[in-house]
Amino acid sequence: MIAKLPRHHASLLIQLRTCHIPLKQYLHQFKCAESLLCEGCEQANETIEHYLQECPAYEEQRAKFKKAVHRELESIAKVLSDLKMLPHLFEYITGTQRFAEQYGDLSYSNPDDG
Ligand SMILES: [Zn+2]
């Protein structure tokens, strides 16, 4: 499944799955970020759960994401491993602009769609 993805998407997905994500919690371990605090809301540590499920700064994007994947967003593992979820995941990521600096444009459509 990973092999079908464009390089940037595959690389980000692998990082999200292994938790080696360019979010604060990871960067902090290596003293690359001064605090763990999420820049979006400044209310919580920026973990993968926070980014995908909780951060109020991305509510608008998340509402769209939830509508597209229904209850699946409750399981991060599912969202990160199901090919059908990926276009929605990347749409969310693109919408939040959170990884724009590191990965550029991540807009993506399902390769099976043509
Ligand atoms: Zn936040």
PDB file of C-alpha atoms and ligand atoms in Angstrom:
ATOM      1  CA  MET A   1       0.000   0.000   0.000  1.00  0.00           C
ATOM      2  CA  ILE A   2       2.800   2.417   0.923  1.00  0.00           C
ATOM      3  CA  ALA A   3       4.507   1.669  -2.397  1.00  0.00           C
ATOM      4  CA  LYS A   4       1.524   3.070  -4.281  1.00  0.00           C
ATOM      5  CA  LEU A   5       1.787   6.443  -2.628  1.00  0.00           C
ATOM      6  CA  PRO A   6       3.706   9.470  -3.843  1.00  0.00           C
ATOM      7  CA  ARG A   7       7.020   9.778  -1.995  1.00  0.00           C
ATOM      8  CA  HIS A   8       6.100  12.627   0.345  1.00  0.00           C
ATOM      9  CA  HIS A   9       2.858  10.960   1.336  1.00  0.00           C
ATOM     10  CA  ALA A  10       4.549   7.642   2.008  1.00  0.00           C
ATOM     11  CA  SER A  11       7.240   9.284   4.061  1.00  0.00           C
ATOM     12  CA  LEU A  12       4.773  11.253   6.182  1.00  0.00           C
ATOM     13  CA  LEU A  13       2.562   8.212   6.671  1.00  0.00           C
ATOM     14  CA  ILE A  14       5.486   6.095   7.860  1.00  0.00           C
ATOM     15  CA  GLN A  15       6.437   8.822  10.279  1.00  0.00           C
ATOM     16  CA  LEU A  16       2.902   9.095  11.626  1.00  0.00           C
ATOM     17  CA  ARG A  17       2.699   5.337  12.104  1.00  0.00           C
ATOM     18  CA  THR A  18       5.985   5.021  13.882  1.00  0.00           C
ATOM     19  CA  CYS A  19       5.292   8.183  15.876  1.00  0.00           C
ATOM     20  CA  HIS A  20       8.396   9.752  14.406  1.00  0.00           C
ATOM     21  CA  ILE A  21       6.341  12.666  13.369  1.00  0.00           C
ATOM     22  CA  PRO A  22       7.501  16.227  13.010  1.00  0.00           C
ATOM     23  CA  LEU A  23       5.190  17.272  15.808  1.00  0.00           C
ATOM     24  CA  LYS A  24       6.401  18.916  18.968  1.00  0.00           C
ATOM     25  CA  GLN A  25       6.359  15.849  21.185  1.00  0.00           C
ATOM     26  CA  TYR A  26       8.881  14.178  18.930  1.00  0.00           C
ATOM     27  CA  LEU A  27      11.000  17.236  18.301  1.00  0.00           C
ATOM     28  CA  HIS A  28      11.136  17.955  22.008  1.00  0.00           C
ATOM     29  CA  GLN A  29      12.900  14.688  22.727  1.00  0.00           C
ATOM     30  CA  PHE A  30      15.729  15.904  20.584  1.00  0.00           C
ATOM     31  CA  LYS A  31      15.601  19.438  21.873  1.00  0.00           C
ATOM     32  CA  CYS A  32      14.487  20.727  18.496  1.00  0.00           C
ATOM     33  CA  ALA A  33      11.434  22.418  19.900  1.00  0.00           C
ATOM     34  CA  GLU A  34      11.345  24.547  23.012  1.00  0.00           C
ATOM     35  CA  SER A  35       8.081  23.209  24.329  1.00  0.00           C
ATOM     36  CA  LEU A  36       5.598  20.446  23.650  1.00  0.00           C
ATOM     37  CA  LEU A  37       2.772  22.887  23.473  1.00  0.00           C
ATOM     38  CA  CYS A  38       0.646  22.756  20.354  1.00  0.00           C
ATOM     39  CA  GLU A  39       1.031  25.916  18.295  1.00  0.00           C
ATOM     40  CA  GLY A  40      -2.508  25.590  17.016  1.00  0.00           C
ATOM     41  CA  CYS A  41      -4.305  25.959  20.355  1.00  0.00           C
ATOM     42  CA  GLU A  42      -1.537  26.396  22.964  1.00  0.00           C
ATOM     43  CA  GLN A  43      -3.634  24.296  25.332  1.00  0.00           C
ATOM     44  CA  ALA A  44      -2.163  20.831  25.120  1.00  0.00           C
ATOM     45  CA  ASN A  45       0.882  18.841  24.153  1.00  0.00           C
ATOM     46  CA  GLU A  46       1.060  18.290  20.451  1.00  0.00           C
ATOM     47  CA  THR A  47       0.719  14.547  20.097  1.00  0.00           C
ATOM     48  CA  ILE A  48      -0.622  12.619  17.136  1.00  0.00           C
ATOM     49  CA  GLU A  49      -3.881  12.073  19.068  1.00  0.00           C
ATOM     50  CA  HIS A  50      -4.120  15.752  19.818  1.00  0.00           C
ATOM     51  CA  TYR A  51      -3.434  16.721  16.240  1.00  0.00           C
ATOM     52  CA  LEU A  52      -5.900  14.289  14.670  1.00  0.00           C
ATOM     53  CA  GLN A  53      -8.644  14.076  17.280  1.00  0.00           C
ATOM     54  CA  GLU A  54      -8.555  16.948  19.747  1.00  0.00           C
ATOM     55  CA  CYS A  55      -6.951  20.202  18.674  1.00  0.00           C
ATOM     56  CA  PRO A  56      -9.634  22.914  18.601  1.00  0.00           C
ATOM     57  CA  ALA A  57      -7.579  24.901  16.097  1.00  0.00           C
ATOM     58  CA  TYR A  58      -8.390  22.346  13.404  1.00  0.00           C
ATOM     59  CA  GLU A  59     -12.070  21.838  14.200  1.00  0.00           C
ATOM     60  CA  GLU A  60     -13.266  22.976  10.809  1.00  0.00           C
ATOM     61  CA  GLN A  61     -10.965  20.574   8.967  1.00  0.00           C
ATOM     62  CA  ARG A  62     -11.780  17.779  11.429  1.00  0.00           C
ATOM     63  CA  ALA A  63     -15.526  18.169  10.930  1.00  0.00           C
ATOM     64  CA  LYS A  64     -15.023  17.489   7.241  1.00  0.00           C
ATOM     65  CA  PHE A  65     -12.685  14.594   8.002  1.00  0.00           C
ATOM     66  CA  LYS A  66     -15.172  13.040  10.450  1.00  0.00           C
ATOM     67  CA  LYS A  67     -17.999  13.395   7.998  1.00  0.00           C
ATOM     68  CA  ALA A  68     -15.965  11.558   5.378  1.00  0.00           C
ATOM     69  CA  VAL A  69     -14.710   8.702   7.560  1.00  0.00           C
ATOM     70  CA  HIS A  70     -17.537   8.534  10.123  1.00  0.00           C
ATOM     71  CA  ARG A  71     -16.527   6.697  13.290  1.00  0.00           C
ATOM     72  CA  GLU A  72     -13.206   5.558  11.919  1.00  0.00           C
ATOM     73  CA  LEU A  73     -11.475   8.654  13.218  1.00  0.00           C
ATOM     74  CA  GLU A  74     -11.821   7.164  16.703  1.00  0.00           C
ATOM     75  CA  SER A  75      -9.087   4.718  15.792  1.00  0.00           C
ATOM     76  CA  ILE A  76      -5.893   6.398  14.685  1.00  0.00           C
ATOM     77  CA  ALA A  77      -4.412   3.015  13.777  1.00  0.00           C
ATOM     78  CA  LYS A  78      -7.311   2.410  11.418  1.00  0.00           C
ATOM     79  CA  VAL A  79      -7.033   5.825   9.817  1.00  0.00           C
ATOM     80  CA  LEU A  80      -3.313   5.323   9.258  1.00  0.00           C
ATOM     81  CA  SER A  81      -3.610   1.839   7.815  1.00  0.00           C
ATOM     82  CA  ASP A  82      -6.711   1.787   5.633  1.00  0.00           C
ATOM     83  CA  LEU A  83      -6.172   2.816   2.017  1.00  0.00           C
ATOM     84  CA  LYS A  84      -9.709   4.171   1.838  1.00  0.00           C
ATOM     85  CA  MET A  85      -8.991   6.567   4.700  1.00  0.00           C
ATOM     86  CA  LEU A  86      -5.866   8.047   3.190  1.00  0.00           C
ATOM     87  CA  PRO A  87      -7.382  10.585   0.796  1.00  0.00           C
ATOM     88  CA  HIS A  88      -9.346  11.964   3.779  1.00  0.00           C
ATOM     89  CA  LEU A  89      -6.339  11.881   6.067  1.00  0.00           C
ATOM     90  CA  PHE A  90      -4.244  13.804   3.575  1.00  0.00           C
ATOM     91  CA  GLU A  91      -7.079  16.212   2.927  1.00  0.00           C
ATOM     92  CA  TYR A  92      -7.159  16.940   6.655  1.00  0.00           C
ATOM     93  CA  ILE A  93      -3.394  17.322   6.817  1.00  0.00           C
ATOM     94  CA  THR A  94      -3.402  19.610   3.787  1.00  0.00           C
ATOM     95  CA  GLY A  95      -6.260  21.623   5.270  1.00  0.00           C
ATOM     96  CA  THR A  96      -4.467  22.173   8.565  1.00  0.00           C
ATOM     97  CA  GLN A  97      -1.256  23.232   6.797  1.00  0.00           C
ATOM     98  CA  ARG A  98       0.556  21.593   9.719  1.00  0.00           C
ATOM     99  CA  PHE A  99       3.111  19.809   7.555  1.00  0.00           C
ATOM    100  CA  ALA A 100       3.295  22.315   4.722  1.00  0.00           C
ATOM    101  CA  GLU A 101       6.783  23.432   5.706  1.00  0.00           C
ATOM    102  CA  GLN A 102       8.254  19.958   5.808  1.00  0.00           C
ATOM    103  CA  TYR A 103       6.296  18.265   3.054  1.00  0.00           C
ATOM    104  CA  GLY A 104       4.838  20.903   0.759  1.00  0.00           C
ATOM    105  CA  ASP A 105       1.546  20.204  -0.965  1.00  0.00           C
ATOM    106  CA  LEU A 106       0.065  16.920   0.256  1.00  0.00           C
ATOM    107  CA  SER A 107      -3.198  16.989  -1.625  1.00  0.00           C
ATOM    108  CA  TYR A 108      -3.890  13.474  -2.731  1.00  0.00           C
ATOM    109  CA  SER A 109      -6.501  11.353  -4.439  1.00  0.00           C
ATOM    110  CA  ASN A 110      -7.017   7.640  -4.249  1.00  0.00           C
ATOM    111  CA  PRO A 111      -4.818   5.903  -6.867  1.00  0.00           C
ATOM    112  CA  ASP A 112      -7.598   3.351  -7.377  1.00  0.00           C
ATOM    113  CA  ASP A 113      -9.889   6.094  -8.612  1.00  0.00           C
ATOM    114  CA  GLY A 114      -7.910   6.396 -11.766  1.00  0.00           C
TER     115      GLY A 114
HETATM  116 ZN    ZN B   1      -3.755  22.058  19.605  1.00  0.00          ZN
END
